[in-house]
CSV table of C-alpha atoms and ligand atoms in Angstrom, one decimal:
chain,number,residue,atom,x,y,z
A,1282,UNK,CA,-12.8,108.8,156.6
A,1283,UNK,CA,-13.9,111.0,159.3
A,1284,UNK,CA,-11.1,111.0,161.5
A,1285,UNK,CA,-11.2,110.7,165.6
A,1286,UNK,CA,-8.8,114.4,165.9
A,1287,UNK,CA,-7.0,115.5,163.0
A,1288,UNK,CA,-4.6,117.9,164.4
A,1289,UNK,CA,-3.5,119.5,161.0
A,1290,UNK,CA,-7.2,120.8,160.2
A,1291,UNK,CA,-7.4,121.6,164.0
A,1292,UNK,CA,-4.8,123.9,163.8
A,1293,UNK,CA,-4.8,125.0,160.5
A,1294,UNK,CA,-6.8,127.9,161.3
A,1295,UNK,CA,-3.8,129.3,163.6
A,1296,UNK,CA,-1.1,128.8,161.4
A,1297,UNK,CA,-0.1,131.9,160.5
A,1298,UNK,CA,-0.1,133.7,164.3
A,1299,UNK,CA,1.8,130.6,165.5
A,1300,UNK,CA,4.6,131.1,162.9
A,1301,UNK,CA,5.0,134.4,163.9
A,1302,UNK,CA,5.1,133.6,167.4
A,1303,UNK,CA,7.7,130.9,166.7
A,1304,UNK,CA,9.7,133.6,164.4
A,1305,UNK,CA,10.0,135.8,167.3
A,1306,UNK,CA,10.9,133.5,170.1
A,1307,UNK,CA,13.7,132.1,167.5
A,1308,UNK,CA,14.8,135.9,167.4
A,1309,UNK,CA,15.0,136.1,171.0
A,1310,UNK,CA,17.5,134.7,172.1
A,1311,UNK,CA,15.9,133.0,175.4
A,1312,UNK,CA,14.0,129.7,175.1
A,1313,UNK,CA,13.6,128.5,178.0
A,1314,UNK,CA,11.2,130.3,181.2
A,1315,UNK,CA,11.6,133.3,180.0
A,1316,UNK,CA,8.8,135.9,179.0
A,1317,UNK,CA,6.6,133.9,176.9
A,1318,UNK,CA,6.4,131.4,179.8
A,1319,UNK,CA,5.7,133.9,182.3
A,1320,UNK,CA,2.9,135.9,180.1
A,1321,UNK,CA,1.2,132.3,179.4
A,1322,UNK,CA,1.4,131.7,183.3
A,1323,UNK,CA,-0.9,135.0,183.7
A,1324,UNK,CA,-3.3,134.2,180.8
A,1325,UNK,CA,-3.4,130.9,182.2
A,1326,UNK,CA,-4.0,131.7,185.9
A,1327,UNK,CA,-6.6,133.9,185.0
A,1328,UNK,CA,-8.2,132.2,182.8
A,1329,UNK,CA,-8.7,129.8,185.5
A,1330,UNK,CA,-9.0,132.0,187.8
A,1331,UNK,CA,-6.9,130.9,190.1
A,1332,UNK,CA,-3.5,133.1,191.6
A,1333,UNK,CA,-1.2,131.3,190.5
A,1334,UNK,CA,0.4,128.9,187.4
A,1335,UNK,CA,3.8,127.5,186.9
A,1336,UNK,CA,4.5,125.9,184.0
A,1337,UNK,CA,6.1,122.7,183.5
A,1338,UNK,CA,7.2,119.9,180.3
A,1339,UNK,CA,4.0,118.2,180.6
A,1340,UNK,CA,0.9,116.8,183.0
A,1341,UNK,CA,2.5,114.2,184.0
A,1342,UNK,CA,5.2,116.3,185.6
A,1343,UNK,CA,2.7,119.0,186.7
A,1344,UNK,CA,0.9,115.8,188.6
A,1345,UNK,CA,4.1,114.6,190.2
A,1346,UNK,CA,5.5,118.0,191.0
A,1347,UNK,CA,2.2,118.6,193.1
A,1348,UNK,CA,2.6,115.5,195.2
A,1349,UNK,CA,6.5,116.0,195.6
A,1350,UNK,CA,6.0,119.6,197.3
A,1351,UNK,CA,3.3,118.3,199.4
A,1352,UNK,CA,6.1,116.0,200.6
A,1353,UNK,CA,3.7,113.3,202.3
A,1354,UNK,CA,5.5,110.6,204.6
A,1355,UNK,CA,6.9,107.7,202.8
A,1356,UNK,CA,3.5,104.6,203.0
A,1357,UNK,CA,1.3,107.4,202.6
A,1358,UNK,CA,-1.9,106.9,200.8
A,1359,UNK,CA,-3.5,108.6,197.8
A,1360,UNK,CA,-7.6,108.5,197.3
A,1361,UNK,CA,-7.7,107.9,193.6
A,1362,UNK,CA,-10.3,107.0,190.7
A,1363,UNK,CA,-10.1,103.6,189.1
A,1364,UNK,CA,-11.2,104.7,186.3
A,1365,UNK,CA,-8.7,107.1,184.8
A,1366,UNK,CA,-5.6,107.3,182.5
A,1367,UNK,CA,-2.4,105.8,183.4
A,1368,UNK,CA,-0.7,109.1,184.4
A,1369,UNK,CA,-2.9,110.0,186.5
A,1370,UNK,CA,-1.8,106.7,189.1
A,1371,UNK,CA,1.7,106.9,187.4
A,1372,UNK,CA,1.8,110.6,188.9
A,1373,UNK,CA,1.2,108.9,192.4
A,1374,UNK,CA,3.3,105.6,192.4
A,1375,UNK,CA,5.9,107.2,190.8
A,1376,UNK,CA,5.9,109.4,194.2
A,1377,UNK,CA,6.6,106.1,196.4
A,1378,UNK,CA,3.0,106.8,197.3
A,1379,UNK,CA,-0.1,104.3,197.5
A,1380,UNK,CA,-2.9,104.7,195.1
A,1381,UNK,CA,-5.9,103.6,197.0
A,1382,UNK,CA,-8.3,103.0,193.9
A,1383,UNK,CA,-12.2,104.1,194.0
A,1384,UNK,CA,-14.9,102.9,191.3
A,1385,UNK,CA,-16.5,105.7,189.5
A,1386,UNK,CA,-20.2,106.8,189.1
A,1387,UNK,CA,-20.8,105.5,186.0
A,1388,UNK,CA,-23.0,108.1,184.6
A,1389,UNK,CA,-20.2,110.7,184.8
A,1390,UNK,CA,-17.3,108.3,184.8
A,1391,UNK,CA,-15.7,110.5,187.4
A,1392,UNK,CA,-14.9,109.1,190.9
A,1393,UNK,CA,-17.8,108.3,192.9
A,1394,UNK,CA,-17.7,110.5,195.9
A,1395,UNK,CA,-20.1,108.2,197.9
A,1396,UNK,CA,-17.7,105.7,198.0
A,1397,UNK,CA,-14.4,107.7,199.1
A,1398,UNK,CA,-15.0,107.8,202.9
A,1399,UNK,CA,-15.1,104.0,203.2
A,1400,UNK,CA,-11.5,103.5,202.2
A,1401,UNK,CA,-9.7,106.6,204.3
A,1402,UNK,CA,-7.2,105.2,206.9
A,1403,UNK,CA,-5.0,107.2,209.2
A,1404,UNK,CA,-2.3,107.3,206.1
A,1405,UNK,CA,-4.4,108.5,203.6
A,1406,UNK,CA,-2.9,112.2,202.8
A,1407,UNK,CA,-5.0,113.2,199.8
A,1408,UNK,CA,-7.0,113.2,196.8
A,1409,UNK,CA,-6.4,112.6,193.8
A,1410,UNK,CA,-9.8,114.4,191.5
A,1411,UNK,CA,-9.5,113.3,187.8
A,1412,UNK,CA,-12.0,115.2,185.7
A,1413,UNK,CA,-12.4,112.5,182.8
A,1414,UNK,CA,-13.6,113.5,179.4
A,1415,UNK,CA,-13.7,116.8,180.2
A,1416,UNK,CA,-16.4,116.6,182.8
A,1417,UNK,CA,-15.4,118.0,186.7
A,1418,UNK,CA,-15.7,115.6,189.1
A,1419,UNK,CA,-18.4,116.4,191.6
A,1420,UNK,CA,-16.6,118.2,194.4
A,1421,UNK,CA,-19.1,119.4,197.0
A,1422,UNK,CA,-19.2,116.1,198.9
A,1423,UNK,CA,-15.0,115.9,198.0
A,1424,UNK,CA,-14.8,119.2,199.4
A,1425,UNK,CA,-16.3,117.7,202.6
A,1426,UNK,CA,-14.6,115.0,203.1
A,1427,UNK,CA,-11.4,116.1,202.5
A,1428,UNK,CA,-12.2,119.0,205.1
A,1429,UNK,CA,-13.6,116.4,207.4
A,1430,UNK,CA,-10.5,114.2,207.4
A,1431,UNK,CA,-7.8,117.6,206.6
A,1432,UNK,CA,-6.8,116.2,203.4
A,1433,UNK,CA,-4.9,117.7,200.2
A,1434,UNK,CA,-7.5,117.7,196.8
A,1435,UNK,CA,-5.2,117.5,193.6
A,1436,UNK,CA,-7.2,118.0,190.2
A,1437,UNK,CA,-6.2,116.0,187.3
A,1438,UNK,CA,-7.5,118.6,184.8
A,1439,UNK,CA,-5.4,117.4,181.9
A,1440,UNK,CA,-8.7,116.9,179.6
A,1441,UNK,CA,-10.7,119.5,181.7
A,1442,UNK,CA,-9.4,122.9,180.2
A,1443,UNK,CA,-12.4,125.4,180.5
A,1444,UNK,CA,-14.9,123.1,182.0
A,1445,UNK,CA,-16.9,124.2,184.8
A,1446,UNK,CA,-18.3,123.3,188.0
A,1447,UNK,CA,-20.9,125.4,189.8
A,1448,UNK,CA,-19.6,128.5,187.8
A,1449,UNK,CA,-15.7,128.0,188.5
A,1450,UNK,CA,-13.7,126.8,186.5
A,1451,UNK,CA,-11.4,123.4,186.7
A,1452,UNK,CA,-8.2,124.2,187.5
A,1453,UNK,CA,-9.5,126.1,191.1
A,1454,UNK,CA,-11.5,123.5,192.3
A,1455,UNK,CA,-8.5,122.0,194.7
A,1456,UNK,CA,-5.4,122.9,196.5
A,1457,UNK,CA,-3.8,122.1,193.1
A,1458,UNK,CA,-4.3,121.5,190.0
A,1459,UNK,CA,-2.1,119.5,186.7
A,1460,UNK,CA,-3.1,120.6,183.1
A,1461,UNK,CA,-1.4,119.0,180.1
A,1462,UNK,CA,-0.8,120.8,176.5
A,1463,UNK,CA,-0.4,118.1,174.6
A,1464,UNK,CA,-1.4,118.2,171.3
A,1465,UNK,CA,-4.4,116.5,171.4
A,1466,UNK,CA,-5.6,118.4,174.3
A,1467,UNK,CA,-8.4,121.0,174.3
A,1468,UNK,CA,-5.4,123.5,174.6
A,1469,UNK,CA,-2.4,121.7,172.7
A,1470,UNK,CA,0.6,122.8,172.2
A,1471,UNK,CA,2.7,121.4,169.1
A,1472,UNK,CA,4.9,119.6,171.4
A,1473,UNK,CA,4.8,118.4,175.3
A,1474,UNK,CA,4.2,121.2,177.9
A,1475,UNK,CA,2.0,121.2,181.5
A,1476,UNK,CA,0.9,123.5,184.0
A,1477,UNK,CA,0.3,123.4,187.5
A,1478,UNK,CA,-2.7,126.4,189.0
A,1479,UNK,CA,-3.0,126.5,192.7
A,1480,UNK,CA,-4.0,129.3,194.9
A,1481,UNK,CA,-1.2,128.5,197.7
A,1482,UNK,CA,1.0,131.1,197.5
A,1483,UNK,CA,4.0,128.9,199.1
A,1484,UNK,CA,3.0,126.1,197.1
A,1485,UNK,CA,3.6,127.8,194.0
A,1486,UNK,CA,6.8,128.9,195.6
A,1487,UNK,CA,8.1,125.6,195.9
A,1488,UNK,CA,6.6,124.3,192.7
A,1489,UNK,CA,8.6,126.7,190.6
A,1490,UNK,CA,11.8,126.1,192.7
A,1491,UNK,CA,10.8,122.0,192.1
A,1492,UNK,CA,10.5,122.4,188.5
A,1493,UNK,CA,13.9,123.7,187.8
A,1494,UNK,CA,16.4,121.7,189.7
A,1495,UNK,CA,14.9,123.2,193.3
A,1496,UNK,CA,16.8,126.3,192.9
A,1497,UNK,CA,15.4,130.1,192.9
A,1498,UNK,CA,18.4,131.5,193.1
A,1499,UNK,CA,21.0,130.2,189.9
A,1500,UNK,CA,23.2,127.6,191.6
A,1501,UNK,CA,22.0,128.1,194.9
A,1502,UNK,CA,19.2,124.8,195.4
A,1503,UNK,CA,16.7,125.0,198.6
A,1504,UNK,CA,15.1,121.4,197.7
A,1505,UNK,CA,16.0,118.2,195.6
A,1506,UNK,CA,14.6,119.4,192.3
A,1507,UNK,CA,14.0,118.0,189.2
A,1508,UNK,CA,14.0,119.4,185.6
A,1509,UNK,CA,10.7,120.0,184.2
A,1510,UNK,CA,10.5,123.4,182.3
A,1511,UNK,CA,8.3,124.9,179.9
A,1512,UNK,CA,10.1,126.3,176.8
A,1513,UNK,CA,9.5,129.8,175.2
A,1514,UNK,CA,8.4,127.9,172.4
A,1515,UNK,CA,5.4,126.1,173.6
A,1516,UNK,CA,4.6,128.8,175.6
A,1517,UNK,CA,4.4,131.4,172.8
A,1518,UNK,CA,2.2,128.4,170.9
A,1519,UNK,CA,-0.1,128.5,174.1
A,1520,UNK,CA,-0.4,132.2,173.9
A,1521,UNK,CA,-1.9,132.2,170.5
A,1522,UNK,CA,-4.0,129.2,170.9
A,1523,UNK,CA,-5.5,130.4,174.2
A,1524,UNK,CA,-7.4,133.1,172.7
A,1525,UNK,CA,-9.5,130.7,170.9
A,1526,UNK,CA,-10.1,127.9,173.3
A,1527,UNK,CA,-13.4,129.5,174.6
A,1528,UNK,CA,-14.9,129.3,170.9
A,1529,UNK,CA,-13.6,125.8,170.4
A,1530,UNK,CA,-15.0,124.6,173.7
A,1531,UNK,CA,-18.4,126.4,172.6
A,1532,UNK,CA,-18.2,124.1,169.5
A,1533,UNK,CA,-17.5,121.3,171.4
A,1534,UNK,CA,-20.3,121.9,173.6
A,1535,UNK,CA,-22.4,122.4,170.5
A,1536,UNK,CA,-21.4,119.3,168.5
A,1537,UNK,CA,-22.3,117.4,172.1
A,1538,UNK,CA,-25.8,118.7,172.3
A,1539,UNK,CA,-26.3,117.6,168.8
A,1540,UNK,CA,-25.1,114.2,169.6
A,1541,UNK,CA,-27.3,114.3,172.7
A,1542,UNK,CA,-30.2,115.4,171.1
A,1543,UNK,CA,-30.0,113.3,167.5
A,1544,UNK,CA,-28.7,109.9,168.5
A,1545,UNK,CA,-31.0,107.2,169.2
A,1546,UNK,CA,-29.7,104.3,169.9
A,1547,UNK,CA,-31.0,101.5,172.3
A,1548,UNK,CA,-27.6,99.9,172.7
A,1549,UNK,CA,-25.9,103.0,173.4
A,1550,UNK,CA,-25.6,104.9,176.4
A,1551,UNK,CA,-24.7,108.8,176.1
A,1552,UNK,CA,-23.3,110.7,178.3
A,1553,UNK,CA,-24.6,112.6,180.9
A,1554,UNK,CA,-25.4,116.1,180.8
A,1555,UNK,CA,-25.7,117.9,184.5
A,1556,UNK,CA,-26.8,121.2,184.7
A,1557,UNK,CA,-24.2,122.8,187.2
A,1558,UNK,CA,-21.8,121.6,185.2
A,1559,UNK,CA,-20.1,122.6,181.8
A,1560,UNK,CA,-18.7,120.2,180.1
A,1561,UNK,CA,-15.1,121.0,178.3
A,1562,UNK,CA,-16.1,117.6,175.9
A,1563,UNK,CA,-12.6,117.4,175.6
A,1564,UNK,CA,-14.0,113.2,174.6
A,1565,UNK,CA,-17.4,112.0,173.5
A,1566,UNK,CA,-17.7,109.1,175.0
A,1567,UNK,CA,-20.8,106.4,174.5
A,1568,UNK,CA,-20.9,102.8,176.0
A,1569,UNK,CA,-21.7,99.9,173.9
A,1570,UNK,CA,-22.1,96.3,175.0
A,1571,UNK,CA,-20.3,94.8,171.6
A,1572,UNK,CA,-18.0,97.3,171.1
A,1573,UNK,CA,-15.9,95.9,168.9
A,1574,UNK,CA,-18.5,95.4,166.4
A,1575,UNK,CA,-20.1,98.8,166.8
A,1576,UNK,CA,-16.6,99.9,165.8
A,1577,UNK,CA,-16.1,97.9,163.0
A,1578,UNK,CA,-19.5,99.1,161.4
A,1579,UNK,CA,-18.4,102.4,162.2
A,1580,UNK,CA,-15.4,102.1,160.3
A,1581,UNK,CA,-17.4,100.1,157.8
A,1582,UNK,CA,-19.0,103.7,157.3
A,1583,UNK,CA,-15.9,105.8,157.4
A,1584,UNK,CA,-16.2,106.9,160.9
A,1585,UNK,CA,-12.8,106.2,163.2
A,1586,UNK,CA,-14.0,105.5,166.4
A,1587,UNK,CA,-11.6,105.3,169.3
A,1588,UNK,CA,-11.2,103.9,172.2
A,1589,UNK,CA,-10.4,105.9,175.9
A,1590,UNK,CA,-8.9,103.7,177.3
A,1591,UNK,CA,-9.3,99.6,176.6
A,1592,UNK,CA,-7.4,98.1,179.8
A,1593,UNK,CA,-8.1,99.9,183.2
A,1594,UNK,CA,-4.7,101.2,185.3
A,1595,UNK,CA,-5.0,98.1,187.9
A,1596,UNK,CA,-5.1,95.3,185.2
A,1597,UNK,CA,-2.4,96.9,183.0
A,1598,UNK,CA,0.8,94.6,183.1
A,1599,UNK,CA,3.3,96.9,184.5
A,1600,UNK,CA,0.8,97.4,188.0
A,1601,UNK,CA,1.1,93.6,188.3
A,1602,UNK,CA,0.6,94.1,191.8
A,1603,UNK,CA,-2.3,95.5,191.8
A,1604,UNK,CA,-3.9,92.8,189.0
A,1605,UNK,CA,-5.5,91.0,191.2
A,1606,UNK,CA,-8.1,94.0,192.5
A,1607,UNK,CA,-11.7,93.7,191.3
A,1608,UNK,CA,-13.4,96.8,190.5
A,1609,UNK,CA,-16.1,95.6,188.1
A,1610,UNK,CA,-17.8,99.1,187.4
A,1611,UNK,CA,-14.4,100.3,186.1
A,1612,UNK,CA,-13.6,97.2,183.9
A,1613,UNK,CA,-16.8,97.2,182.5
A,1614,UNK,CA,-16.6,100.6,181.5
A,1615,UNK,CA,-13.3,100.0,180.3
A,1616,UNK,CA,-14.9,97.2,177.9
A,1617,UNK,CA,-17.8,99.4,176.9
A,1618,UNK,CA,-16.4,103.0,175.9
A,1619,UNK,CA,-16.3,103.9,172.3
A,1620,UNK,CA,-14.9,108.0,171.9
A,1621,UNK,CA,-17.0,109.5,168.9
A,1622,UNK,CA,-15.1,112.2,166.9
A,1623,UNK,CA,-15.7,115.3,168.2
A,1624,UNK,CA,-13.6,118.9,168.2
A,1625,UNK,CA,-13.6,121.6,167.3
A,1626,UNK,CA,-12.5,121.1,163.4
A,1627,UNK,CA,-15.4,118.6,163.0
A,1628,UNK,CA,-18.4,120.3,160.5
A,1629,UNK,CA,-21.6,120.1,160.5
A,1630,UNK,CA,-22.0,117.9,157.7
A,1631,UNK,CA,-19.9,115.3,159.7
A,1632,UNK,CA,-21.5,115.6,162.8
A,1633,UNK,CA,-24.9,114.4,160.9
A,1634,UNK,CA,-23.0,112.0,159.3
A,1635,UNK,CA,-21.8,110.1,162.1
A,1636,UNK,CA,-25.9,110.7,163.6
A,1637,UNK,CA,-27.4,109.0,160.3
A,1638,UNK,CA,-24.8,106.2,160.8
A,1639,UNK,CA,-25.4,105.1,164.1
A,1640,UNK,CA,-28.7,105.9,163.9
A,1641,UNK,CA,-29.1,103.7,160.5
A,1642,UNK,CA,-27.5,100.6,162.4
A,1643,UNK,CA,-30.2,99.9,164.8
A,1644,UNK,CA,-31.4,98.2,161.6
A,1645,UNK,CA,-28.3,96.0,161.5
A,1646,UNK,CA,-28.4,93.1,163.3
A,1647,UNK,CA,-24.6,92.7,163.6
A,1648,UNK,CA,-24.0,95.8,165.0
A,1649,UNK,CA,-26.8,96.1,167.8
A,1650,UNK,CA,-27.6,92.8,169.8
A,1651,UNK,CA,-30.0,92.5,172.2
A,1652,UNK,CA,-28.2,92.8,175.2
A,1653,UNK,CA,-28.6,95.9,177.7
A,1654,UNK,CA,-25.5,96.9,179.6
A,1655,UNK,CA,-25.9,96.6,183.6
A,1656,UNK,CA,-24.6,99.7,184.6
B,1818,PLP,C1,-2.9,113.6,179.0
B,1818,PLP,C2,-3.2,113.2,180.4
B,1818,PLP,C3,-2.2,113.2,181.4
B,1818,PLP,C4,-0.8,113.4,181.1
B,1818,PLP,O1,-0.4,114.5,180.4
B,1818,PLP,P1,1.0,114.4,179.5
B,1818,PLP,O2,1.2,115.8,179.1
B,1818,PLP,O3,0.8,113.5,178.4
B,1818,PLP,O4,2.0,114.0,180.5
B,1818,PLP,C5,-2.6,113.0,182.7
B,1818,PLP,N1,-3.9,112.7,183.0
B,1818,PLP,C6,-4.8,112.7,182.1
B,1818,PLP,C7,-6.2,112.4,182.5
B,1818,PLP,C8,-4.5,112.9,180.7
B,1818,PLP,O5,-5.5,112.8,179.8
């Protein structure tokens, strides 16, 4: 079975420099933001190339933190994409603000910037810029609006991790930006950890006091903090794996333009590919009308397709109140996306694998029906 991510083999390669990483913060003696945390802050700022990085347990925190020391008025409103991951609207209800939800383009899945300026009132405060997949949202016209109406740009950059838009890098694309390690991520760690990249001096100022109980000074606290650090550990862990995250993104990209290039499929959509854009292809993501059965005859054929993600953020049970909204583009997506394996682990052999498969099943009836998606 060729699995969706199989973070053993992913890994593997770094096992021996992450063990001695591990040996030496365990010698140390100090485990939590300490020097590992502060050298993986530089690499990661620069990297990014943006001034500044704090790090934190994990995106979700990084998201929060970003809206808590922007301190918006209680009712504000938050510009977000409908078509996202949970955390991404957790991050802003969890803030006792209002997630104001926009369909996406659905060639890049992203939000669809057209359709932003229509729903900013005199609360909304900012936006909330997912870059899904691994793909940056298209920020020029974001960039406009939120100068036109003076409000804050937050990136979700959680799967975005090296991707590019016009030549910079995700991550400096906004006034801040969340990143997740998680494992699975294009940068994982081998447990939770998040960062936060911004190029607001003061905000970073605040962030770092935020993220450990409000306090700069031991015992003496400035703001109503919480507790989201980044331990020496994880930290060290990023170190190591950071060096290699530009060749693994290069064999992402690689293993995408193969896909791009060798599937044909009538039933399937692939994803876009924009030229002022590169892509982090943190997912592979196709559409297909009868998903389920495409997956099962995947499967069938030893291919583990996933699924990213099957119920949309407003008709997930615990946003009850927001149920009732209708934003067809995102639920159709939402009914339609099939995540082909790709990283960086995956060979070559697999890759044509997974090709001939799909490929092969236009000749199955079961698995491609005449039926061509809308969008
Ligand atoms: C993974 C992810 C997050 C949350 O990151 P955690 O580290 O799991 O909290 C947020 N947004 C998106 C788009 C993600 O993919």
């Amino acid at each position: 079975m060729i699995l969706h991510l199989d973070l053993k083999r992913t890994n593997q390669p770094y096992q021996a420099e992450i063990a001695e990483a591990m040996q030496r913060v365990a010698e140390s003696g100090w485990y939590v933001l300490g020097k590992e945390v502060a050298s993986f802050e530089e690499n990661w700022a620069a990297y990014c190339g943006a001034s500044h990085c704090l790090g934190v347990a994990n995106g979700l925190n990084a998201l929060e933190l970003i809206f808590k020391a922007f301190d918006f008025p209680a009712g504000s409103e938050v510009i977000v994409p409908a078509n996202t991951y949970i955390a991404s609207i957790l991050s802003v209800t969890s803030l006792g603000l209002t997630p104001i939800w926009v369909e996406p383009d659905p060639k890049t899945f992203n939000i669809d910037p057209r359709k932003i300026e229509e729903k900013i009132t005199p609360r909304t405060k900012a936006i909330l810029a997912v870059h899904l997949y691994g793909k940056c949202c298209d920020m020029k016209p974001i960039w406009a609006i939120a100068r036109k109406y003076s409000l804050k740009i937050v990136e979700d950059a959680a799967q975005a991790h090296g991707a590019t838009y016009q030549g910079h890098k995700a991550g400096n694309l906004s006034d801040a930006a969340a990143f997740s390690f998680y494992p699975t991520k294009n940068l994982g760690a081998l447990g939770d950890a998040g960062a936060i990249t911004t190029n607001d001096a003061d905000l970073a100022r605040k962030i770092a006091s935020l993220r450990n109980y409000g306090s700069t000074i031991k015992y003496y606290n400035d703001h109503v903090g919480t507790n989201s650090r980044l331990d020496e550990l994880q930290a060290a862990i990023l170190n190591v794996k950071l060096k290699y995250l530009e060749t693994e993104n290069q064999r992402r990209r690689e293993l995408a333009r193969f896909y791009l290039s060798e599937i044909k499929h009538p039933d399937l959509v692939l994803p876009s590919l924009k030229t002022l854009y590169e892509d982090a292809w943190h997912l592979f993501v196709v559409r297909h009308p009868k998903r389920e059965q495409f997956i099962d005859y995947l499967m069938e054929n030893g291919i583990q397709a996933t699924v990213h993600y099957p119920v949309p953020p407003h008709k997930q049970k615990a946003y009850s109140e927001y149920n009732h909204l209708s934003l067809p583009i995102s639920e159709q997506i939402h009914n339609e996306v099939i995540s082909l394996p790709l990283n960086p682990s995956l060979t070559d052999e697999e890759a044509r694998h997974i090709v001939q498969v799909i490929n092969q099943s236009v000749y199955q009836p079961h698995a491609a029906v005449g039926y061509h998606s809308r969008l």
